[in-house]
Tab-separated table of C-alpha atoms in Angstrom:
chain	number	residue	atom	x	y	z
E	265	MET	CA	-5.462	-9.487	6.740
E	266	LEU	CA	-3.078	-11.943	5.634
E	267	ARG	CA	-2.827	-15.325	7.383
E	268	LYS	CA	0.350	-16.906	6.078
E	269	ARG	CA	1.454	-20.083	7.848
E	270	LYS	CA	4.888	-20.700	9.337
E	271	LEU	CA	5.795	-24.066	10.822
E	272	VAL	CA	8.396	-24.519	13.513
E	273	VAL	CA	8.725	-28.181	14.483
E	274	ALA	CA	11.083	-30.480	16.266
E	275	ALA	CA	12.659	-33.280	14.261
E	276	LEU	CA	10.272	-35.985	15.433
E	277	VAL	CA	7.210	-33.868	14.707
E	278	ALA	CA	8.550	-33.062	11.246
E	279	VAL	CA	8.891	-36.756	10.419
E	280	THR	CA	5.333	-37.423	11.563
E	281	ALA	CA	3.976	-34.436	9.648
E	282	LEU	CA	5.829	-35.579	6.561
E	283	ALA	CA	4.261	-39.006	6.665
E	284	THR	CA	0.738	-37.707	7.142
E	285	GLY	CA	1.210	-34.836	4.711
E	286	LEU	CA	2.399	-36.946	1.802
E	287	SER	CA	-0.379	-39.457	2.296
E	288	ALA	CA	-2.809	-36.672	1.415
E	289	CYS	CA	-1.010	-36.063	-1.871
E	290	SER	CA	-2.968	-38.293	-4.189
E	291	PRO	CA	-0.885	-39.649	-6.921
E	292	ALA	CA	2.268	-40.914	-5.283
E	293	SER	CA	4.644	-40.613	-8.211
E	294	GLU	CA	5.985	-38.217	-10.834
E	295	PRO	CA	3.424	-37.596	-13.623
E	296	ALA	CA	3.924	-39.613	-16.766
E	297	ALA	CA	5.806	-38.112	-19.708
E	298	GLY	CA	3.584	-35.808	-21.733
E	299	ASP	CA	1.052	-35.493	-18.906
E	300	GLN	CA	-0.213	-31.887	-18.722
E	301	ALA	CA	-1.342	-32.220	-15.108
E	302	LEU	CA	0.011	-29.925	-12.416
E	303	ARG	CA	-0.153	-30.255	-8.640
E	304	TYR	CA	-0.131	-27.071	-6.587
E	305	ALA	CA	0.361	-27.170	-2.803
E	306	PRO	CA	-0.900	-23.862	-1.365
E	307	ALA	CA	0.044	-22.711	2.123
E	308	MET	CA	-3.662	-22.505	2.951
E	309	PHE	CA	-6.382	-24.677	1.432
E	310	PRO	CA	-9.802	-23.265	0.488
E	311	VAL	CA	-12.562	-24.031	2.974
E	312	SER	CA	-15.114	-22.988	0.339
E	313	LEU	CA	-15.379	-21.787	-3.244
E	314	ASP	CA	-17.987	-19.173	-2.367
E	315	THR	CA	-16.080	-16.105	-3.487
E	316	HIS	CA	-18.878	-13.726	-2.490
E	317	LYS	CA	-19.105	-15.011	1.076
E	318	TYR	CA	-15.342	-15.353	1.557
E	319	ALA	CA	-14.270	-12.376	-0.538
E	320	GLY	CA	-11.348	-11.535	1.722
E	321	GLU	CA	-9.886	-15.049	1.950
E	322	GLU	CA	-6.708	-15.492	-0.101
E	323	ALA	CA	-7.086	-19.275	-0.405
E	324	VAL	CA	-10.647	-18.968	-1.718
E	325	GLN	CA	-9.741	-16.226	-4.189
E	326	THR	CA	-6.743	-18.159	-5.516
E	327	ALA	CA	-8.954	-21.141	-6.254
E	328	ILE	CA	-11.970	-19.318	-7.656
E	329	GLN	CA	-10.015	-17.161	-10.117
E	330	GLN	CA	-9.120	-20.331	-12.016
E	331	ILE	CA	-12.869	-20.961	-12.512
E	332	MET	CA	-14.671	-17.604	-12.510
E	333	GLU	CA	-13.579	-14.157	-13.671
E	334	PRO	CA	-14.115	-10.492	-12.765
E	335	LEU	CA	-14.720	-7.584	-15.107
E	336	VAL	CA	-11.175	-6.305	-14.533
E	337	ARG	CA	-7.990	-7.227	-12.687
E	338	VAL	CA	-4.774	-5.499	-11.609
E	339	GLU	CA	-1.605	-6.315	-13.550
E	340	ASP	CA	1.707	-4.472	-13.208
E	341	GLY	CA	0.084	-1.791	-11.079
E	342	LYS	CA	-2.685	-1.027	-13.591
E	343	VAL	CA	-6.308	-2.083	-13.985
E	344	VAL	CA	-6.701	-4.170	-17.157
E	345	PRO	CA	-9.758	-5.618	-18.947
E	346	VAL	CA	-11.006	-9.163	-18.371
E	347	LEU	CA	-14.739	-9.662	-18.973
E	348	ALA	CA	-15.141	-5.937	-19.549
E	349	GLU	CA	-13.475	-4.798	-22.776
E	350	SER	CA	-13.682	-1.100	-21.952
E	351	TRP	CA	-15.269	1.442	-19.627
E	352	GLN	CA	-15.966	5.139	-19.521
E	353	ASN	CA	-17.396	7.866	-17.304
E	354	PRO	CA	-20.005	9.941	-19.151
E	355	ASP	CA	-20.298	11.904	-15.905
E	356	PRO	CA	-18.497	11.682	-12.528
E	357	ASN	CA	-21.255	9.546	-10.980
E	358	THR	CA	-21.682	7.076	-13.841
E	359	TRP	CA	-19.588	4.149	-15.088
E	360	VAL	CA	-20.452	2.331	-18.305
E	361	PHE	CA	-18.798	-1.045	-18.950
E	362	LYS	CA	-18.789	-2.638	-22.401
E	363	LEU	CA	-18.540	-6.402	-22.061
E	364	ARG	CA	-16.402	-8.809	-24.025
E	365	GLN	CA	-18.415	-10.395	-26.832
E	366	GLY	CA	-18.606	-14.109	-27.629
E	367	VAL	CA	-17.788	-15.274	-24.099
E	368	LYS	CA	-19.562	-18.351	-22.742
E	369	PHE	CA	-19.734	-20.015	-19.374
E	370	SER	CA	-18.220	-23.474	-19.197
E	371	ASP	CA	-21.712	-25.018	-19.494
E	372	GLY	CA	-22.209	-23.250	-22.835
E	373	THR	CA	-24.457	-20.445	-21.557
E	374	PRO	CA	-23.655	-17.076	-23.198
E	375	PHE	CA	-22.201	-14.449	-20.877
E	376	THR	CA	-24.280	-11.231	-20.681
E	377	ALA	CA	-24.724	-8.148	-18.543
E	378	LYS	CA	-27.482	-9.900	-16.581
E	379	ASP	CA	-24.866	-12.267	-15.169
E	380	VAL	CA	-22.779	-9.368	-13.883
E	381	VAL	CA	-25.791	-7.796	-12.194
E	382	ALA	CA	-26.916	-11.099	-10.646
E	383	SER	CA	-23.441	-11.733	-9.240
E	384	TYR	CA	-23.244	-8.230	-7.800
E	385	GLN	CA	-26.673	-8.595	-6.202
E	386	ARG	CA	-25.744	-11.893	-4.571
E	387	HIS	CA	-22.492	-10.425	-3.274
E	388	GLN	CA	-24.334	-7.520	-1.671
E	389	LYS	CA	-27.121	-9.706	-0.282
E	390	LEU	CA	-24.631	-11.851	1.632
E	391	ASP	CA	-23.281	-8.753	3.392
E	392	GLY	CA	-19.722	-10.040	3.126
E	393	PRO	CA	-16.533	-8.215	4.113
E	394	LEU	CA	-16.240	-6.214	0.879
E	395	VAL	CA	-19.813	-4.890	0.774
E	396	PRO	CA	-18.737	-1.491	2.201
E	397	LEU	CA	-16.598	-0.929	-0.901
E	398	TYR	CA	-19.841	-0.325	-2.811
E	399	ALA	CA	-21.510	1.895	-0.198
E	400	SER	CA	-22.022	4.797	-2.624
E	401	VAL	CA	-23.380	2.627	-5.480
E	402	THR	CA	-27.035	3.538	-6.070
E	403	ALA	CA	-27.720	1.447	-9.188
E	404	PHE	CA	-26.039	-1.528	-10.862
E	405	THR	CA	-27.966	-2.384	-14.024
E	406	ALA	CA	-27.827	-4.199	-17.356
E	407	THR	CA	-28.450	-1.519	-19.980
E	408	ASP	CA	-28.410	-4.218	-22.661
E	409	ASP	CA	-26.811	-7.665	-23.023
E	410	GLY	CA	-23.392	-6.140	-23.621
E	411	THR	CA	-23.453	-3.146	-21.278
E	412	VAL	CA	-23.431	-2.665	-17.504
E	413	THR	CA	-24.103	0.771	-16.023
E	414	VAL	CA	-23.143	1.678	-12.465
E	415	LYS	CA	-24.527	4.797	-10.795
E	416	THR	CA	-23.035	6.268	-7.623
E	417	SER	CA	-24.196	8.935	-5.193
E	418	LYS	CA	-20.790	10.601	-5.518
E	419	PRO	CA	-17.701	9.956	-7.640
E	420	LEU	CA	-16.139	6.582	-6.764
E	421	GLY	CA	-12.498	6.372	-7.796
E	422	THR	CA	-12.105	2.942	-6.197
E	423	LEU	CA	-14.807	1.174	-8.196
E	424	LEU	CA	-12.439	-0.483	-10.676
E	425	SER	CA	-10.172	-1.934	-8.003
E	426	SER	CA	-13.180	-3.152	-6.016
E	427	LEU	CA	-14.531	-4.958	-9.079
E	428	THR	CA	-11.329	-7.023	-9.299
E	429	LEU	CA	-12.775	-9.164	-6.497
E	430	LEU	CA	-16.313	-9.499	-7.894
E	431	PHE	CA	-16.352	-12.841	-9.720
E	432	ILE	CA	-19.143	-13.487	-12.196
E	433	GLY	CA	-21.460	-16.489	-12.330
E	434	PRO	CA	-24.517	-17.160	-14.532
E	435	ALA	CA	-27.784	-15.406	-13.656
E	436	GLY	CA	-30.406	-17.803	-12.336
E	437	LYS	CA	-27.713	-20.141	-11.027
E	438	VAL	CA	-25.189	-18.075	-9.095
E	439	ASP	CA	-27.661	-17.418	-6.272
E	440	ALA	CA	-28.953	-21.000	-6.104
E	441	ASP	CA	-28.258	-23.117	-3.034
E	442	GLY	CA	-25.267	-25.340	-3.629
E	443	PHE	CA	-23.978	-23.444	-6.668
E	444	PHE	CA	-20.566	-22.859	-5.111
E	445	THR	CA	-20.014	-26.525	-4.310
E	446	LYS	CA	-19.242	-26.861	-8.030
E	447	PRO	CA	-19.381	-23.344	-9.479
E	448	ILE	CA	-19.647	-22.505	-13.166
E	449	GLY	CA	-17.645	-19.639	-14.621
E	450	THR	CA	-16.079	-18.200	-17.747
E	451	GLY	CA	-12.555	-19.007	-16.551
E	452	PRO	CA	-9.855	-21.319	-17.913
E	453	PHE	CA	-10.750	-24.294	-15.685
E	454	THR	CA	-13.816	-26.183	-14.493
E	455	VAL	CA	-14.404	-28.024	-11.222
E	456	SER	CA	-14.047	-31.805	-11.361
E	457	ALA	CA	-14.145	-32.424	-7.610
E	458	PHE	CA	-14.125	-30.321	-4.466
E	459	LEU	CA	-14.162	-31.219	-0.788
E	460	PRO	CA	-13.687	-28.201	1.501
E	461	ASP	CA	-10.261	-28.138	3.125
E	462	GLU	CA	-9.477	-31.538	1.555
E	463	LYS	CA	-9.442	-31.761	-2.236
E	464	LEU	CA	-9.810	-29.555	-5.312
E	465	GLU	CA	-9.418	-30.960	-8.817
E	466	LEU	CA	-9.864	-28.765	-11.889
E	467	ALA	CA	-10.011	-29.633	-15.581
E	468	ALA	CA	-9.207	-27.411	-18.559
E	469	ASN	CA	-12.076	-25.466	-20.100
E	470	PRO	CA	-11.543	-26.242	-23.820
E	471	GLU	CA	-13.870	-23.393	-24.852
E	472	TYR	CA	-12.155	-20.702	-22.792
E	473	TRP	CA	-12.483	-17.375	-24.607
E	474	ASP	CA	-8.763	-16.520	-24.262
E	475	GLY	CA	-7.590	-19.907	-25.522
E	476	ALA	CA	-7.736	-23.231	-23.720
E	477	PRO	CA	-5.048	-23.618	-21.032
E	478	ALA	CA	-2.154	-25.949	-21.755
E	479	LEU	CA	-2.778	-27.822	-18.522
E	480	SER	CA	-5.338	-30.594	-18.839
E	481	LYS	CA	-5.674	-30.892	-15.075
E	482	LEU	CA	-4.874	-28.636	-12.129
E	483	GLU	CA	-4.947	-30.182	-8.673
E	484	PHE	CA	-4.760	-28.239	-5.416
E	485	VAL	CA	-3.030	-30.614	-2.997
E	486	ASN	CA	-3.705	-30.198	0.718
E	487	ILE	CA	-0.512	-30.793	2.716
E	488	PRO	CA	-0.967	-28.786	5.920
E	489	GLU	CA	2.640	-28.863	7.106
E	490	VAL	CA	5.342	-26.897	5.325
E	491	ALA	CA	7.856	-29.725	5.819
E	492	GLY	CA	5.545	-32.054	3.916
E	493	ARG	CA	4.995	-29.536	1.120
E	494	ILE	CA	8.710	-29.010	0.604
E	495	THR	CA	9.495	-32.724	0.623
E	496	GLY	CA	6.633	-33.316	-1.801
E	497	LEU	CA	8.200	-30.759	-4.135
E	498	GLU	CA	11.621	-32.376	-3.829
E	499	ASN	CA	10.181	-35.835	-4.527
E	500	GLY	CA	8.184	-34.686	-7.550
E	501	GLU	CA	4.808	-35.300	-5.922
E	502	VAL	CA	4.134	-31.555	-5.965
E	503	ASP	CA	4.940	-29.239	-8.886
E	504	VAL	CA	4.447	-25.780	-7.358
E	505	LEU	CA	4.370	-24.370	-3.857
E	506	THR	CA	4.236	-20.843	-2.480
E	507	GLN	CA	4.793	-18.954	0.781
E	508	ILE	CA	8.013	-20.686	1.804
E	509	PRO	CA	9.128	-19.527	5.284
E	510	PRO	CA	12.484	-17.712	5.386
E	511	ASP	CA	14.137	-20.463	7.425
E	512	GLN	CA	13.211	-23.042	4.767
E	513	VAL	CA	14.393	-21.073	1.729
E	514	ALA	CA	17.969	-22.394	1.758
E	515	GLN	CA	16.732	-25.990	1.656
E	516	VAL	CA	14.518	-25.242	-1.342
E	517	LYS	CA	17.253	-23.345	-3.188
E	518	ASP	CA	19.675	-26.238	-2.696
E	519	SER	CA	17.230	-28.833	-4.010
E	520	LYS	CA	18.003	-30.335	-7.412
E	521	GLY	CA	15.520	-29.772	-10.217
E	522	ILE	CA	13.708	-26.915	-8.475
E	523	ALA	CA	13.476	-23.241	-9.482
E	524	TYR	CA	13.005	-20.653	-6.735
E	525	SER	CA	11.874	-17.048	-7.209
E	526	THR	CA	10.629	-13.992	-5.348
E	527	THR	CA	8.416	-11.094	-6.374
E	528	PRO	CA	7.230	-7.926	-4.589
E	529	SER	CA	3.866	-8.322	-2.900
E	530	TRP	CA	1.011	-6.245	-1.498
E	531	THR	CA	1.732	-7.588	1.988
E	532	TYR	CA	3.527	-5.705	4.744
E	533	TYR	CA	4.134	-5.730	8.496
E	534	PHE	CA	2.868	-3.068	10.854
E	535	ASP	CA	3.065	-2.552	14.603
E	536	TRP	CA	0.240	-0.303	15.733
E	537	PHE	CA	0.143	1.793	18.877
E	538	ASN	CA	-3.119	2.007	20.825
E	539	HIS	CA	-3.694	5.760	20.756
E	540	ASN	CA	-6.356	5.468	23.462
E	541	ARG	CA	-3.693	4.487	25.988
E	542	LYS	CA	-0.877	6.471	27.540
E	543	PRO	CA	1.883	7.054	26.577
E	544	PHE	CA	0.923	6.282	22.950
E	545	ASN	CA	-1.356	9.300	22.774
E	546	ASP	CA	1.865	11.356	22.604
E	547	LYS	CA	3.373	11.556	19.123
E	548	ARG	CA	6.855	12.028	20.569
E	549	VAL	CA	6.672	8.613	22.226
E	550	ARG	CA	5.468	6.962	19.045
E	551	GLN	CA	8.236	8.555	16.999
E	552	ALA	CA	10.806	7.624	19.652
E	553	LEU	CA	9.901	3.955	19.423
E	554	TRP	CA	10.382	4.075	15.657
E	555	TYR	CA	13.780	5.821	15.891
E	556	ALA	CA	14.853	3.162	18.413
E	557	LEU	CA	14.552	0.335	15.882
E	558	ASN	CA	17.425	-0.921	13.738
E	559	LEU	CA	15.081	-2.021	10.982
E	560	ASP	CA	17.734	-2.179	8.260
E	561	GLY	CA	19.678	-4.776	10.212
E	562	THR	CA	16.663	-6.677	11.516
E	563	VAL	CA	14.906	-6.988	8.163
E	564	LYS	CA	18.084	-8.088	6.408
E	565	ASP	CA	18.951	-10.647	9.099
E	566	LEU	CA	15.472	-12.171	9.361
E	567	TYR	CA	14.267	-12.054	5.769
E	568	GLY	CA	17.132	-11.639	3.329
E	569	ASP	CA	15.557	-11.102	-0.092
E	570	LEU	CA	12.059	-11.787	1.262
E	571	ALA	CA	11.509	-8.295	2.649
E	572	SER	CA	12.621	-4.679	2.463
E	573	VAL	CA	12.259	-1.829	4.937
E	574	ALA	CA	8.859	-0.205	4.397
E	575	GLN	CA	8.613	3.153	2.645
E	576	ALA	CA	4.922	3.797	3.302
E	577	PRO	CA	2.055	2.652	5.538
E	578	LEU	CA	1.227	0.089	2.840
E	579	ALA	CA	3.287	-1.986	0.441
E	580	GLN	CA	4.997	-0.559	-2.628
E	581	GLY	CA	3.359	-1.776	-5.829
E	582	VAL	CA	-0.133	-0.999	-4.584
E	583	ILE	CA	-1.945	1.549	-6.754
E	584	GLY	CA	-1.458	4.920	-5.054
E	585	ALA	CA	1.301	3.814	-2.659
E	586	PRO	CA	3.644	6.736	-1.918
E	587	LYS	CA	7.404	6.341	-1.485
E	588	LEU	CA	8.461	7.992	1.767
E	589	SER	CA	11.767	8.189	3.659
E	590	PRO	CA	12.107	5.489	6.349
E	591	TYR	CA	12.880	6.584	9.912
E	592	SER	CA	16.611	6.330	10.587
E	593	TYR	CA	18.060	4.206	13.380
E	594	ASP	CA	18.826	6.859	15.992
E	595	PRO	CA	18.708	5.668	19.634
E	596	ALA	CA	19.967	9.052	20.863
E	597	LYS	CA	17.044	10.835	19.216
E	598	ALA	CA	14.691	8.199	20.626
E	599	LYS	CA	15.937	8.902	24.169
E	600	GLN	CA	15.649	12.654	23.591
E	601	LEU	CA	12.023	12.365	22.459
E	602	LEU	CA	11.160	10.102	25.385
E	603	ALA	CA	12.672	12.626	27.795
E	604	GLU	CA	10.741	15.487	26.170
E	605	ALA	CA	7.543	13.458	26.569
E	606	GLY	CA	8.261	12.946	30.285
E	607	TYR	CA	9.803	9.476	30.156
E	608	PRO	CA	13.560	10.036	30.630
E	609	ASN	CA	13.911	6.540	32.092
E	610	GLY	CA	11.571	4.878	29.613
E	611	PHE	CA	8.411	2.988	30.573
E	612	SER	CA	6.876	-0.486	30.573
E	613	THR	CA	4.288	-1.727	28.090
E	614	SER	CA	3.336	-4.823	26.070
E	615	MET	CA	3.018	-5.985	22.475
E	616	GLN	CA	0.669	-8.671	21.167
E	617	TRP	CA	0.858	-10.683	17.960
E	618	PRO	CA	-0.955	-13.760	16.612
E	619	LEU	CA	0.678	-17.177	16.742
E	620	GLU	CA	1.875	-18.045	13.220
E	621	GLY	CA	0.709	-14.578	12.164
E	622	GLY	CA	3.351	-14.067	9.492
E	623	PRO	CA	6.847	-15.110	8.445
E	624	ASN	CA	9.297	-14.938	11.368
E	625	ILE	CA	6.813	-12.865	13.350
E	626	ARG	CA	8.124	-14.045	16.721
E	627	ALA	CA	11.736	-13.287	15.781
E	628	LEU	CA	10.708	-9.864	14.449
E	629	ALA	CA	8.883	-9.097	17.696
E	630	GLN	CA	11.869	-10.196	19.768
E	631	ALA	CA	14.268	-8.033	17.745
E	632	MET	CA	12.037	-4.983	18.176
E	633	ILE	CA	11.648	-5.623	21.900
E	634	SER	CA	15.431	-5.924	22.239
E	635	ASP	CA	15.996	-2.580	20.497
E	636	TRP	CA	13.395	-0.849	22.670
E	637	ALA	CA	15.045	-2.171	25.831
E	638	LYS	CA	18.206	-0.286	24.837
E	639	VAL	CA	16.349	3.030	25.201
E	640	GLY	CA	14.675	2.044	28.469
E	641	VAL	CA	11.339	0.773	27.143
E	642	LYS	CA	10.477	-2.623	28.592
E	643	VAL	CA	7.980	-4.552	26.463
E	644	GLN	CA	6.162	-7.664	27.632
E	645	PRO	CA	5.763	-10.099	24.696
E	646	LEU	CA	2.230	-11.458	24.261
E	647	GLU	CA	2.001	-14.158	21.610
E	648	LYS	CA	-1.644	-15.250	21.402
E	649	GLU	CA	-3.675	-17.973	19.762
E	650	ARG	CA	-5.426	-16.471	16.766
E	651	ALA	CA	-8.942	-16.568	18.252
E	652	GLN	CA	-7.829	-14.776	21.424
E	653	TRP	CA	-5.735	-12.318	19.451
E	654	LEU	CA	-8.690	-11.450	17.198
E	655	GLU	CA	-10.965	-10.891	20.183
E	656	ASP	CA	-8.470	-8.634	21.932
E	657	PHE	CA	-7.612	-6.841	18.694
E	658	GLY	CA	-11.247	-5.962	18.013
E	659	LYS	CA	-11.772	-4.706	21.569
E	660	LEU	CA	-8.549	-2.640	21.468
E	661	ASN	CA	-7.370	-4.690	24.428
E	662	TRP	CA	-3.673	-4.136	23.685
E	663	ASP	CA	-0.850	-1.602	23.943
E	664	MET	CA	0.964	-2.457	20.706
E	665	ASN	CA	-0.175	-4.874	18.003
E	666	LEU	CA	2.153	-6.533	15.463
E	667	GLN	CA	0.743	-8.273	12.386
E	668	THR	CA	0.827	-8.576	8.615
E	669	ASN	CA	-1.725	-7.041	6.287
E	670	VAL	CA	-2.419	-7.336	2.569
E	671	THR	CA	-4.067	-4.760	0.315
E	672	GLY	CA	-6.530	-7.173	-1.245
E	673	THR	CA	-7.674	-5.034	-4.175
E	674	GLY	CA	-4.240	-3.610	-4.950
E	675	ASP	CA	-5.609	-0.095	-4.359
E	676	ALA	CA	-4.435	2.214	-1.560
E	677	ASP	CA	-7.994	2.997	-0.472
E	678	TYR	CA	-8.523	-0.608	0.590
E	679	THR	CA	-5.850	-0.184	3.262
E	680	LEU	CA	-5.661	3.510	4.099
E	681	ALA	CA	-9.345	4.446	4.206
E	682	ARG	CA	-10.453	1.104	5.637
E	683	LEU	CA	-7.982	1.358	8.517
E	684	TYR	CA	-7.378	5.043	9.219
E	685	LEU	CA	-10.585	7.021	8.748
E	686	CYS	CA	-11.861	8.287	12.096
E	687	THR	CA	-14.962	6.123	11.630
E	688	ALA	CA	-12.805	2.981	11.363
E	689	LYS	CA	-11.900	3.084	15.072
E	690	ARG	CA	-9.157	0.499	14.597
E	691	ASN	CA	-6.484	1.843	16.951
E	692	GLY	CA	-7.799	5.036	18.491
E	693	TYR	CA	-6.189	7.259	15.858
E	694	CYS	CA	-8.270	10.053	14.349
E	695	ASN	CA	-7.090	12.937	12.194
E	696	PRO	CA	-9.710	15.066	10.385
E	697	ASN	CA	-7.091	16.362	7.932
E	698	LEU	CA	-6.273	12.785	6.968
E	699	ASP	CA	-9.973	11.965	6.632
E	700	LYS	CA	-10.425	14.755	4.112
E	701	LEU	CA	-7.519	13.556	1.970
E	702	LEU	CA	-8.683	9.933	2.017
E	703	LEU	CA	-12.285	10.787	1.199
E	704	ASP	CA	-11.170	13.155	-1.563
E	705	ALA	CA	-9.026	10.360	-3.016
E	706	ARG	CA	-11.943	7.929	-2.875
E	707	THR	CA	-14.160	10.341	-4.785
E	708	THR	CA	-11.541	11.272	-7.389
E	709	ILE	CA	-11.659	9.323	-10.647
E	710	ASP	CA	-8.373	10.617	-12.096
E	711	GLN	CA	-5.732	8.119	-10.937
E	712	GLY	CA	-2.905	10.648	-11.107
E	713	GLU	CA	-4.752	13.000	-8.782
E	714	ARG	CA	-5.564	10.116	-6.442
E	715	ALA	CA	-1.860	9.246	-6.213
E	716	LYS	CA	-1.018	12.809	-5.146
E	717	LEU	CA	-3.658	12.693	-2.420
E	718	TYR	CA	-2.378	9.346	-1.130
E	719	THR	CA	1.154	10.719	-0.963
E	720	GLN	CA	-0.087	13.507	1.302
E	721	ALA	CA	-2.142	11.064	3.370
E	722	GLY	CA	0.766	8.664	3.711
E	723	GLN	CA	3.048	11.453	4.887
E	724	ILE	CA	0.586	12.392	7.641
E	725	LEU	CA	0.443	8.797	8.892
E	726	TRP	CA	4.239	8.600	8.682
E	727	ASP	CA	4.867	11.849	10.559
E	728	ASP	CA	2.227	11.029	13.170
E	729	ALA	CA	3.835	7.596	13.629
E	730	VAL	CA	0.426	5.966	13.822
E	731	GLY	CA	2.449	2.782	14.121
E	732	VAL	CA	5.800	1.349	13.129
E	733	PHE	CA	5.976	-0.103	9.626
E	734	PRO	CA	8.939	-2.495	9.675
E	735	ALA	CA	8.847	-4.174	6.289
E	736	ASP	CA	7.235	-4.888	2.955
E	737	LEU	CA	7.198	-8.625	2.333
E	738	ALA	CA	7.994	-10.354	-0.930
E	739	SER	CA	6.076	-13.365	-2.197
E	740	ASN	CA	8.145	-16.420	-2.952
E	741	SER	CA	7.492	-19.630	-4.809
E	742	ALA	CA	9.238	-22.734	-6.035
E	743	HIS	CA	8.441	-25.159	-8.816
E	744	ARG	CA	9.812	-28.226	-10.523
E	745	ASP	CA	11.957	-27.555	-13.594
E	746	ARG	CA	9.276	-29.153	-15.756
E	747	VAL	CA	6.973	-26.193	-15.015
E	748	GLN	CA	7.151	-23.169	-17.334
E	749	ASN	CA	5.484	-19.733	-17.329
E	750	PHE	CA	4.539	-19.800	-13.651
E	751	LYS	CA	4.404	-16.286	-12.230
E	752	MET	CA	3.645	-15.204	-8.674
E	753	PRO	CA	1.705	-11.906	-8.730
E	754	PRO	CA	1.870	-9.252	-5.971
E	755	SER	CA	-1.564	-10.342	-4.747
E	756	GLY	CA	-0.134	-13.733	-3.777
E	757	ARG	CA	-2.871	-15.388	-5.861
E	758	PRO	CA	-1.274	-17.199	-8.834
E	759	LEU	CA	-3.227	-17.783	-12.037
E	760	PHE	CA	-2.422	-20.952	-13.987
E	761	THR	CA	-3.904	-20.106	-17.397
E	762	LYS	CA	-0.576	-19.835	-19.237
E	763	VAL	CA	1.398	-22.397	-17.229
E	764	THR	CA	2.771	-25.430	-19.069
E	765	VAL	CA	4.575	-28.589	-17.993
E	766	SER	CA	7.030	-30.787	-19.838
E	767	SER	CA	8.409	-34.266	-19.245
E	768	ASN	CA	11.658	-34.455	-17.265
């Protein structure tokens, strides 16, 4: 799940944060003319570079993809080759990957199929969060130096998207203690220095197989407070920053010498109902609470161009995401459904959300609570520290739960099957008809057929009102005018291979 940071500070705190934040930004002046160094201030700083252990952490993945590479990645809604040149299915339970020839790790070691297998084995041995994605894999072998063969117990249509998060290191080294303190990869950059949650300095890999990057140096700058990051950008001490909170966008747009942009993302908001608790075990109540919300107005007021009303139980742009019709704002229908369910005067309940759990999350919660009050539903707001929220979330100790979520692989299965199969037990919802569709989609290799199955599955979740899906979020970013070719992908994990800088 996504953990984007949003800072709300009083003026005095902002000044203090600014002073401490900029002191962490190690050169204190604009780079010299002709310098191809770039400073990136992420919203979250990597606590590790161990991509296998922290496979679900956005900050770790953003950093490691500059250094190491997967077999494939998702671009423009399609899986494209990276270290694998091509792949085929000689039968439904077999995948054969032909590897890119002539690739070397940054230490000069040739890249072979043994490296892919060793990296997969380490990933599985650590039992990290993405291990279940490979549950039906029965064999992962190097057929020869240029070929990897994957065998499955049943067809696995999600294998390609899962492999986008399997980053490859050299066999004999990738599983060594301490390897990920300064990892070696086939990527465009190498690690010069890394201190967890403090400093990350990368240098260009001149032998990169896809052409050496234009940047000679890429520095991840740790400025914890958003006020400090924005001021660093304005002063030229930072070149690029991402995840700008909605209430800070106007300041960034008005700043001289700075370009601001947005792009659709794989991140969305949802508000789940606990189906184990009354009255949320009644579909009419769940639908009523959705009809009671003026989401068009709320999303526009709170987010502007940083969000749109959701059209599915996952973000548009994800492979397999259907496009459904949003619930209309209809308080009269909401009251009718509540009366039919036995609550003509409404009822009282509560909604929890994590502190700093997403952009404008508190304001979104308050707007929803206000709309529900108009149809007689009184909702107690429960904003919780993240540790307490996580504990209560896992124990289903809540009535309603508001949060953001990101589809990490860019594939619908990662969200829909992971969250809504009966075996997931995430919110008390279980629908055998949905299970069949999701499992059929997982075991279907044809992507067109998978999309049809996900449309049916999405419609079931929509009609059952498993939760309210207020908005799809956009990613935003800002950079100094001297930066060219920077692009924020839907994953929220920018790649700096093609980025260039010029003198101002």
